[in-house]
Coordinates of C-alpha atoms in Angstrom, one line a residue:
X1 CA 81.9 10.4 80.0
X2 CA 79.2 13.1 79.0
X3 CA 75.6 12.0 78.7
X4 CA 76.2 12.6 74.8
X5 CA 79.5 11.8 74.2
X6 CA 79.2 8.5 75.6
X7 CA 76.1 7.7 73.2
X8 CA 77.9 9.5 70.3
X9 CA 81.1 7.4 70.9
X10 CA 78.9 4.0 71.4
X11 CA 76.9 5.2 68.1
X12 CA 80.4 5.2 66.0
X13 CA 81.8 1.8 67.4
X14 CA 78.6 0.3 66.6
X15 CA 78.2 0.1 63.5
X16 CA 78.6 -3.8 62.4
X17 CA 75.8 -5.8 60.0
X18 CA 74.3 -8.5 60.1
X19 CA 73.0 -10.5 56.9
X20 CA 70.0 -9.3 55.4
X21 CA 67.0 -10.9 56.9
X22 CA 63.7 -11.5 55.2
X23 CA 60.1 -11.7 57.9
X24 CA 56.8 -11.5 58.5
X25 CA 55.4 -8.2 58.7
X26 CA 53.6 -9.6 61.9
X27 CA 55.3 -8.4 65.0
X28 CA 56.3 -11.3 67.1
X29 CA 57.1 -11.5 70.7
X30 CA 59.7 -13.3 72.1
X31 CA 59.9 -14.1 75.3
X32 CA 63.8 -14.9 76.6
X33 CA 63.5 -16.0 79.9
X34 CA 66.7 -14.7 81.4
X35 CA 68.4 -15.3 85.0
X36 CA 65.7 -12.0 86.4
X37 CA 62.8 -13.6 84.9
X38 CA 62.1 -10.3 82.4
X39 CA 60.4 -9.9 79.3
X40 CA 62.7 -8.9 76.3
X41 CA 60.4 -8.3 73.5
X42 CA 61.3 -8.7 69.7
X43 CA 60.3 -8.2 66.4
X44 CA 61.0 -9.4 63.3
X45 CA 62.0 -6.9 60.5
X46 CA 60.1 -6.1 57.5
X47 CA 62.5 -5.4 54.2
X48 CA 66.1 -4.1 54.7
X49 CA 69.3 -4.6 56.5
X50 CA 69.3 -5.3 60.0
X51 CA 72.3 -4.1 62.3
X52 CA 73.9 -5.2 65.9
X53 CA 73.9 -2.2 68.2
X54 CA 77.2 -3.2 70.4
X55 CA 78.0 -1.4 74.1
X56 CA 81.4 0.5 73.2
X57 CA 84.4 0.0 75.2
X58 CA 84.3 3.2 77.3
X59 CA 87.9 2.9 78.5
X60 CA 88.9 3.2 82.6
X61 CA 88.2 -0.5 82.5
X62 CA 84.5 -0.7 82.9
X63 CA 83.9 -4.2 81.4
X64 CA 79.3 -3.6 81.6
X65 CA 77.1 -1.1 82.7
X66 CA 73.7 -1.6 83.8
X67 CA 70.1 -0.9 81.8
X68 CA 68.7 2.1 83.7
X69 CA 65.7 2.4 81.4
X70 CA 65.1 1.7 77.7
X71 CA 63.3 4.9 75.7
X72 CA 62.5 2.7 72.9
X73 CA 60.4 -0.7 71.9
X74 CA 60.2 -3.2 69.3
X75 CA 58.6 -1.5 66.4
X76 CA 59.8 2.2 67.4
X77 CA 61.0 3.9 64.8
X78 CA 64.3 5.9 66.1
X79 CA 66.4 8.6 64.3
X80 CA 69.7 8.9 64.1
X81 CA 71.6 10.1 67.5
X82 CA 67.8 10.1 69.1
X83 CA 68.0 8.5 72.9
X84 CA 67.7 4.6 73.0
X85 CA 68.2 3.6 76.7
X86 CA 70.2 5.0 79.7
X87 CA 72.7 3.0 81.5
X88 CA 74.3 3.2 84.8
X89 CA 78.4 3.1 85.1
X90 CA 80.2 3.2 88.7
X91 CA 78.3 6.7 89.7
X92 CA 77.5 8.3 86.6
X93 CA 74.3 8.0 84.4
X94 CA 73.9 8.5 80.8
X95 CA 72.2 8.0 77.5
X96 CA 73.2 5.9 74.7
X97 CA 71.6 7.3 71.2
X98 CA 71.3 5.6 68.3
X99 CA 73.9 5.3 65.4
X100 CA 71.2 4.7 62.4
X101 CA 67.9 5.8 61.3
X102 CA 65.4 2.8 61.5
X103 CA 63.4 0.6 63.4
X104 CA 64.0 -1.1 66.2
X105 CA 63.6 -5.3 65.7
X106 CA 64.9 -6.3 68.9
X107 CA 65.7 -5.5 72.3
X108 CA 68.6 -7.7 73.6
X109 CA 69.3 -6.3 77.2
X110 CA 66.5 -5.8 79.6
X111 CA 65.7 -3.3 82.1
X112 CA 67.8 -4.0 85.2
X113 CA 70.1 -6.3 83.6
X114 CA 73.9 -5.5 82.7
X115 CA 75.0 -5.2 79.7
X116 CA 78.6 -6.1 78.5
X117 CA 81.1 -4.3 76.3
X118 CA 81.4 -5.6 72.4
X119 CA 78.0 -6.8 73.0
X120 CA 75.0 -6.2 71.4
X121 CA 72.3 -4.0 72.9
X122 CA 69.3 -4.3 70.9
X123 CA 68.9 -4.5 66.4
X124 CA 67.8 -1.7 64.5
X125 CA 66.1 -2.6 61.0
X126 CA 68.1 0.3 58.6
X127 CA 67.1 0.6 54.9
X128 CA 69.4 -0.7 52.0
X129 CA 69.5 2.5 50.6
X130 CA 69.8 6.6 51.6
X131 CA 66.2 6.4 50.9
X132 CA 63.9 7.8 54.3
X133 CA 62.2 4.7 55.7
X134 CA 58.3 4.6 54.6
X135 CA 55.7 5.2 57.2
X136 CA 54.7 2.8 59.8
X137 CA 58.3 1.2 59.2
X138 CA 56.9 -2.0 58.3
X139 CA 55.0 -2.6 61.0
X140 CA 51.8 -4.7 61.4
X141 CA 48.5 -2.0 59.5
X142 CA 45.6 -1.8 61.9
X143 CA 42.3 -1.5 59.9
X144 CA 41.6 2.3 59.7
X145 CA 38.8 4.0 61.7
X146 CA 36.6 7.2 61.2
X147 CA 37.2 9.1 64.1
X148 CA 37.4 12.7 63.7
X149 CA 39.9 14.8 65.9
X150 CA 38.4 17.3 68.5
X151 CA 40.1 20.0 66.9
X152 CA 41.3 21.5 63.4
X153 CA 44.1 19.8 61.6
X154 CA 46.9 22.5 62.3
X155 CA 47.0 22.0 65.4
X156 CA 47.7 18.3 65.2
X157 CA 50.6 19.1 63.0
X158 CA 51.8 21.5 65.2
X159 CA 51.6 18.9 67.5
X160 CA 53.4 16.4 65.3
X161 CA 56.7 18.8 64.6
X162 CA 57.0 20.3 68.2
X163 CA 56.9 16.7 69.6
X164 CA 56.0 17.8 73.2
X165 CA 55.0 14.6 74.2
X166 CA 57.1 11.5 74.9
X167 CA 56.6 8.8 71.9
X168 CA 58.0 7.2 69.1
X169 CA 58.5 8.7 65.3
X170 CA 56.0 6.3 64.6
X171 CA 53.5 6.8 67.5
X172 CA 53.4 10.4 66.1
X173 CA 52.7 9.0 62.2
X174 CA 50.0 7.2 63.1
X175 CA 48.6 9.8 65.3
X176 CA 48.9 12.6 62.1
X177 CA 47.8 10.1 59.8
X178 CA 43.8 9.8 62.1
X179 CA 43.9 13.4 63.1
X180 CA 45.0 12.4 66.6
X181 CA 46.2 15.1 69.1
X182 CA 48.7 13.3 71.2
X183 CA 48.2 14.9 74.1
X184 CA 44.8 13.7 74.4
X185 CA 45.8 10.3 74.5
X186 CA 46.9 8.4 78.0
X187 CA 50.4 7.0 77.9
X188 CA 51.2 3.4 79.6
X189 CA 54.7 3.8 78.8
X190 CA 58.0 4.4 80.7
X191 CA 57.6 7.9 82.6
X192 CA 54.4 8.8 80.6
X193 CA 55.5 6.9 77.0
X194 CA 52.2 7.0 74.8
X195 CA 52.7 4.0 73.1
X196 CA 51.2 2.3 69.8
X197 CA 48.7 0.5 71.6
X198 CA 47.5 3.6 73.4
X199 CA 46.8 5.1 70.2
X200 CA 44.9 2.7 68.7
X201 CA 43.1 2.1 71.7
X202 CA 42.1 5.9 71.7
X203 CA 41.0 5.6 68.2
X204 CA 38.9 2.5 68.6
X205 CA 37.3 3.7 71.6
X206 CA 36.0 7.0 69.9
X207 CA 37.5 9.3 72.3
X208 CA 37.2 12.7 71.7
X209 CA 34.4 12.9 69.5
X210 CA 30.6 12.2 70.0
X211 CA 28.7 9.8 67.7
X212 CA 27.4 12.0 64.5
X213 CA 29.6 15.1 65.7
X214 CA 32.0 17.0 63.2
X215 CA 35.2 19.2 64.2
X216 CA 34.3 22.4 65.0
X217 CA 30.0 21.9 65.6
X218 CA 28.2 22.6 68.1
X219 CA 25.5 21.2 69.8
X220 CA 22.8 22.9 72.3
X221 CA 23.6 21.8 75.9
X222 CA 21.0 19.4 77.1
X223 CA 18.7 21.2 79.8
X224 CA 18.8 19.6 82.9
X225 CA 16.1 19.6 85.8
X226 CA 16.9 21.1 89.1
X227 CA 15.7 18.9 91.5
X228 CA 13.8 20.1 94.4
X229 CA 14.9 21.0 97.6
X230 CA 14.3 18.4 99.9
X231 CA 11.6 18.7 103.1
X232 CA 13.3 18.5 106.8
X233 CA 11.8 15.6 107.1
X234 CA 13.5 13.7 104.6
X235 CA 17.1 14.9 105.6
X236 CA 19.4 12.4 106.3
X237 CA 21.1 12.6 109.9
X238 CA 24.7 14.5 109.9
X239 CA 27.2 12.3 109.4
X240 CA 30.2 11.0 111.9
X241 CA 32.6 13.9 112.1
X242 CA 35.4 10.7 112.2
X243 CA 36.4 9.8 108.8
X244 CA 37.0 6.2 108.0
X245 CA 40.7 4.9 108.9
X246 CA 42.4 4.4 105.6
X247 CA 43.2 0.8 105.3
X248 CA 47.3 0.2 105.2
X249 CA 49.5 0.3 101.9
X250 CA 50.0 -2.4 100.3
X251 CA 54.3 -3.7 100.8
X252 CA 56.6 -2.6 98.1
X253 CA 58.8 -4.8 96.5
X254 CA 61.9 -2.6 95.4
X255 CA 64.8 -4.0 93.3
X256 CA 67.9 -2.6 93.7
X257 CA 69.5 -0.8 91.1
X258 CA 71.3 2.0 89.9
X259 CA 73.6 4.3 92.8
X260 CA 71.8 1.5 94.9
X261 CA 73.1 -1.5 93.3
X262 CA 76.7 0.2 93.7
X263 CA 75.7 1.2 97.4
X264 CA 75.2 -2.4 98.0
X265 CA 78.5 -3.4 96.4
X266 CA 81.1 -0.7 98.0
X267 CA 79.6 -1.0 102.1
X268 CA 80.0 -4.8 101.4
X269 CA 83.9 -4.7 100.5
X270 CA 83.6 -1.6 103.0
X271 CA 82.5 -4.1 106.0
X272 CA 85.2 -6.8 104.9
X273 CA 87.9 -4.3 106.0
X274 CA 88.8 -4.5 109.7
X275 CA 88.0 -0.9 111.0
X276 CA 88.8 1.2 114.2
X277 CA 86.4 3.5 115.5
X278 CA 88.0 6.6 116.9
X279 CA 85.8 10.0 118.2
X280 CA 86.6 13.2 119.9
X281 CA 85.4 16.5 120.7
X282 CA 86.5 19.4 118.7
X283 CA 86.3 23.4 120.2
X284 CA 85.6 25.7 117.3
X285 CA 85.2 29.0 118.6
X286 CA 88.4 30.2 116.7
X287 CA 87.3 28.4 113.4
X288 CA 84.0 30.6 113.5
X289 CA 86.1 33.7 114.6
X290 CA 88.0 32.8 111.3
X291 CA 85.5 32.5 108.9
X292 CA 83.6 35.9 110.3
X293 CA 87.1 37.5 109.2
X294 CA 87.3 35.7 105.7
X295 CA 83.9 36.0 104.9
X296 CA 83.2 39.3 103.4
X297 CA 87.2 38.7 101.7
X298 CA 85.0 35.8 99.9
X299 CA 81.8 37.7 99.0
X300 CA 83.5 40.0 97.3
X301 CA 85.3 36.9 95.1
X302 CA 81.9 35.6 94.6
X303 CA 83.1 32.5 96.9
X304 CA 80.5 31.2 99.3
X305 CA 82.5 30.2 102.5
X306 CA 81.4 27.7 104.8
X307 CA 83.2 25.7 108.0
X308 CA 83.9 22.9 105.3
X309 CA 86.7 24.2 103.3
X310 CA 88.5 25.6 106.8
X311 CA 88.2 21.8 108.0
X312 CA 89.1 20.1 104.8
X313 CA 92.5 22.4 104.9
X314 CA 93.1 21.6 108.5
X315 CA 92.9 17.8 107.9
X316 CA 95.2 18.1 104.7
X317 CA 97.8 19.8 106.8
X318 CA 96.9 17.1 109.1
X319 CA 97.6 14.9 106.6
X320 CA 101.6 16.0 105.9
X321 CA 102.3 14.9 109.5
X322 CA 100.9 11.5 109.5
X323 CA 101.0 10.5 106.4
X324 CA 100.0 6.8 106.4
X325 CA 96.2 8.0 106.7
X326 CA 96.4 9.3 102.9
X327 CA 96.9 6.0 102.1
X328 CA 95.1 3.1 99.0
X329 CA 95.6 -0.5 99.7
X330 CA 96.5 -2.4 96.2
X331 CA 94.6 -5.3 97.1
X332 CA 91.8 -7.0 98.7
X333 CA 94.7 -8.9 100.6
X334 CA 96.6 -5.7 101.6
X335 CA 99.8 -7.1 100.9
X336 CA 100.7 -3.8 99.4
X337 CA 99.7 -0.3 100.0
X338 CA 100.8 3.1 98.8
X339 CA 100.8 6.4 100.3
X340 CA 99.8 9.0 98.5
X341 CA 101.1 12.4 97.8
X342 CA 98.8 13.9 96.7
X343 CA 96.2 14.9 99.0
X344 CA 92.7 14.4 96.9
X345 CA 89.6 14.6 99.7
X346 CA 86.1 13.4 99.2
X347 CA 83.1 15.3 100.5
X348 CA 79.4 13.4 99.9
X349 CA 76.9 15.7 97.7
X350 CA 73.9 14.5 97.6
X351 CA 72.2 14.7 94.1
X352 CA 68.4 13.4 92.6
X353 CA 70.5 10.5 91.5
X354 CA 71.7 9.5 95.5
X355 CA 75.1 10.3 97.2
X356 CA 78.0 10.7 95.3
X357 CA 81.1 11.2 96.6
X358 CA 83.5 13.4 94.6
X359 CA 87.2 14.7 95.6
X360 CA 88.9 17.7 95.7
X361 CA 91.8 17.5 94.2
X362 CA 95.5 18.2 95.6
X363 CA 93.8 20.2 98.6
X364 CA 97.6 20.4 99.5
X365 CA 98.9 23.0 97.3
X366 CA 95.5 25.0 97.6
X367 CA 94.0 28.0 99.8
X368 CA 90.8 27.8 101.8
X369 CA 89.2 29.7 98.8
X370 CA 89.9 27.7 96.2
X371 CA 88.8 24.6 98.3
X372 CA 85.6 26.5 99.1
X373 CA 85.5 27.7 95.3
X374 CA 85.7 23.8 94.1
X375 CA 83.4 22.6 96.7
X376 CA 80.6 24.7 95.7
X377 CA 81.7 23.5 92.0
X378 CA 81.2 20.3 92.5
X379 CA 78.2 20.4 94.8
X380 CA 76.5 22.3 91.9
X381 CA 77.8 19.6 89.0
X382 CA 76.5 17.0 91.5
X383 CA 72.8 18.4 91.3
X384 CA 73.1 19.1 87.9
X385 CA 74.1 15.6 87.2
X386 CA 77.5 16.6 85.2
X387 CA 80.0 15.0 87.6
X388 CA 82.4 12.6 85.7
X389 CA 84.6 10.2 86.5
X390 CA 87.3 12.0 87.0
X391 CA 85.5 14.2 89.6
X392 CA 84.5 10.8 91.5
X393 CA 87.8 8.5 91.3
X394 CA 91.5 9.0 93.2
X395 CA 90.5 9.8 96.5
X396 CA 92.6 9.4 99.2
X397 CA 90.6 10.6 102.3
X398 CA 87.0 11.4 102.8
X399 CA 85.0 13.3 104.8
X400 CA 81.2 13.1 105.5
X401 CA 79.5 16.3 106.5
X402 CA 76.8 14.1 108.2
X403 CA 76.4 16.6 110.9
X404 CA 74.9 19.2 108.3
X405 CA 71.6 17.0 108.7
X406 CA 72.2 16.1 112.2
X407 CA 73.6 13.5 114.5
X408 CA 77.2 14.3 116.9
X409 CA 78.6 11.0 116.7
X410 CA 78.4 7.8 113.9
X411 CA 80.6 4.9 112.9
X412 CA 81.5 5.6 108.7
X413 CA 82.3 2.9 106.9
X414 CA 85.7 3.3 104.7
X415 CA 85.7 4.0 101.0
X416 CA 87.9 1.0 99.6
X417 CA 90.6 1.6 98.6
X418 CA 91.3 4.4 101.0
X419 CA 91.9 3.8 104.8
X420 CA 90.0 6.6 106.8
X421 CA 87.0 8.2 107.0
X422 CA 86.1 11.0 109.1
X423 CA 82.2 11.8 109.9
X424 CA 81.6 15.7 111.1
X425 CA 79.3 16.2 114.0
X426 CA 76.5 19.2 114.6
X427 CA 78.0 22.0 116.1
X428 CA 76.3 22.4 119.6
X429 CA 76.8 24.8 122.1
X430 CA 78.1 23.5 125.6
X431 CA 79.4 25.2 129.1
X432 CA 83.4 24.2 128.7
X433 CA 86.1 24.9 131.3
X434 CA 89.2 26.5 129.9
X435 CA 93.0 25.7 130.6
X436 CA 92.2 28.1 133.5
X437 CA 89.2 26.4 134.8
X438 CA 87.3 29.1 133.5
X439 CA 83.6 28.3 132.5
X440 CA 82.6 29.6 129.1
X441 CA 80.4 28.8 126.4
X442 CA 82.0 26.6 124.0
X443 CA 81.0 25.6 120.2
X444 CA 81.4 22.0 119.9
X445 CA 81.4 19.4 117.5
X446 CA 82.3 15.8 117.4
X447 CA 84.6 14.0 115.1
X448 CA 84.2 9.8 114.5
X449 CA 87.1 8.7 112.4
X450 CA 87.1 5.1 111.0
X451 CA 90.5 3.4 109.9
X452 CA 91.4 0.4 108.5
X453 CA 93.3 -1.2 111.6
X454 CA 95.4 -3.7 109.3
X455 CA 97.6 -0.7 108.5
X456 CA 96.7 2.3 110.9
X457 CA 97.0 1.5 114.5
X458 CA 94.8 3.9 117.4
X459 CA 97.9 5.9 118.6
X460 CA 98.4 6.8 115.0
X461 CA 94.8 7.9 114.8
X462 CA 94.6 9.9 117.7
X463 CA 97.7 11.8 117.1
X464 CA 96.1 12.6 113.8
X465 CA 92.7 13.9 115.6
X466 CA 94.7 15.7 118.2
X467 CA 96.9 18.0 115.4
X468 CA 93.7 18.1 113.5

């Protein structure tokens, strides 16, 4: 599920036409009222062959996705395999690109909304033959104006090939055709998008260029008078050193969407589960005496070592003893439930995108290094937005490193369909007595395991903790 081969894929399966439809060259806009109340906007086409864009079947039985963002309009003219919107799929983001070199008639899916397999996304206007589509794409002419650009010609078709900033193939025709460098011209658009309108609205307005002024002239600068310095007398007083109190922000209404939207959706099913809250102290003065001992082993393998990989091995081996905590439930109504052999541990990375919460496979059958080695993997595909699904799906047992940030105790809430979560505490250190009753200075940390108490009862739990 790469970013491009997700959009290359959907670009192949959807390929279907329509019948050939004849319109105005007056762009239309449609407004669909749909169940969020937004604006999809359409077009009609000009001359040629208009095509269905349809969501492909992506496999792993995602049945819709949801619109992220759209990088097009009616009107744009697109390219083939250039970006048309970005979609959101259990925790991964991606692009969709398009299949055809056109224009875009219609936009069928808005912002927000989700969009089903084997249905159409938006229509792309596509010309009958292999000819390239004629400038402007058959979009409405605006009358032209005389406005001369603030600098020579080259560089606005430098501008025009490097395409630096964010716009349309046919933003940057019109822009060429009136000597317009883009990147004088304010966008309105998604993230910056210079649109049509700001275009013409640049041009009509005369920006850039003084009344009677050529490329390249010069005028004198106007002299201006230096006003006099004014008399003591006529000083105002100095003013309050107190600035004025800003008034308050205005509230934000935020809708939810994205990682969000599937926030909402897993700690919903995650509070329908009837969970035990379990939390203990744990010593770890010999788990730091350990990793001083493995560490420089590790900088010499390139391996950055941590406490995590140390306590994701302990709570695998954990794990082979009480095995009903390495457990899925097979359905909502736990009549069924399977204990898994495999031993594949989540760990929460959190990325630009939100927390995702990827697993580390078979921990089992691996050493502390390669668990450190794939943790530092996966943290670094998490912030570079390359985790896939397979990185984010089979767990069996997480654990939240919550303490990294800070807190010693919290109640997690379980990752349907696994049954227990354990949250990690800050380390603190804390006067301890010893089997002796022998003060010393002890590193602590706290451990809040959550279980699903259909299926794990608090003996089994604690036994766990204790061998832990």
């Amino acid at each position: 599920l790469t970013s491009r081969g997700w959009g290359r894929r959907a670009a192949i399966n959807g390929r279907r036409a329509l019948p050939a439809a004849l319109g105005s060259a007056l762009q239309l806009k449609v407004n669909c009222q749909v169940e969020s109340k937004r604006e999809i906007s359409s077009s009609l086409p000009a001359f040629g062959k208009v095509k269905d864009f349809l969501l492909a079947d992506i496999g792993e039985g995602i049945a819709e996705v949801e619109v992220l963002e759209w990088a097009v309009e009616p009107g744009s003219q697109v390219e083939e395999f250039e970006e048309l919107l970005k979609v959101q799929s259990d925790k991964a983001a991606t692009e969709i690109t398009s299949p055809y070199e056109g224009k875009v008639v219609e936009l069928l899916v808005g912002v927000g909304d989700m969009a089903k397999v084997g249905k159409p996304l938006c229509r792309i206007e596509v010309e009958e033959d292999d000819s390239e589509p004629s400038p402007g794409g058959g979009e409405q002419q605006s009358q032209s104006v005389d406005v001369a650009a603030p600098t020579a010609g080259e560089s606005v078709d430098e501008e025009f090939k490097s395409g630096k900033v964010l716009t349309s193939p046919a933003v940057r025709r019109i822009a060429k055709e009136n000597n317009i460098i883009l990147s004088n011209v304010v966008g309105t658009g998604p993230r910056g998008r210079v649109l049509k309108e700001d275009v013409l609205n640049y041009i009509s307005s005369g920006a850039g260029v003084g009344v009677g002024e050529t490329p390249g002239s010069t005028s004198p600068p106007a002299q201006v008078a230096t006003p006099a310095a004014p008399k003591k007398a006529d000083m105002a007083p100095p003013s309050s050193t107190f600035a004025p109190v800003a008034p308050a922000a205005d509230d934000q209404v935020v809708d939810v969407r994205g990682l969000d939207r599937i926030m909402v959706q897993t700690m919903t099913k995650a509070h329908t589960v009837p969970t035990l809250l379990y939390t203990d102290e744990f010593i770890v003065n010999q788990l730091q005496e350990a990793r001083s001992m493995l560490k420089p082993v590790a900088t010499e393998l390139g391996v950055k070592l941590t406490f995590l990989p140390f306590i994701v091995k302990a709570a695998s081996m954990a794990l082979l003893e009480y095995p009903k905590l390495n457990t899925n439930v097979n359905d909502d109504a736990c009549t069924q439930y399977t204990i898994r052999a495999a031993h594949n541990i989540g760990v929460a990375v959190q990325t630009d995108s939100g927390l995702l919460v990827p697993n580390v496979k078979n921990v089992q059958e691996k050493s502390i290094l390669q668990i450190a080695s794939d943790l530092a993997e996966l943290q670094m595909m998490g912030h570079n937005g390359t985790l896939t699904k397979e990185h984010l799906q089979g767990g069996t047992f997480t654990i939240s490193n919550i303490g990294s940030i800070g807190g010693t105790v919290c109640k997690p809430l379980i990752v349907v369909p696994e049954v227990a979560i354990a949250a990690l505490g800050k380390f603190q250190s804390l006067p301890r007595y010893n089997e002796n009753d022998e003060l010393f200075k002890a590193t602590t940390m706290n451990v809040s395991i959550s279980a699903d108490h259909r299926i794990i009862d608090g003996a089994t739990v604690a036994r766990f903790s204790n061998l832990w």
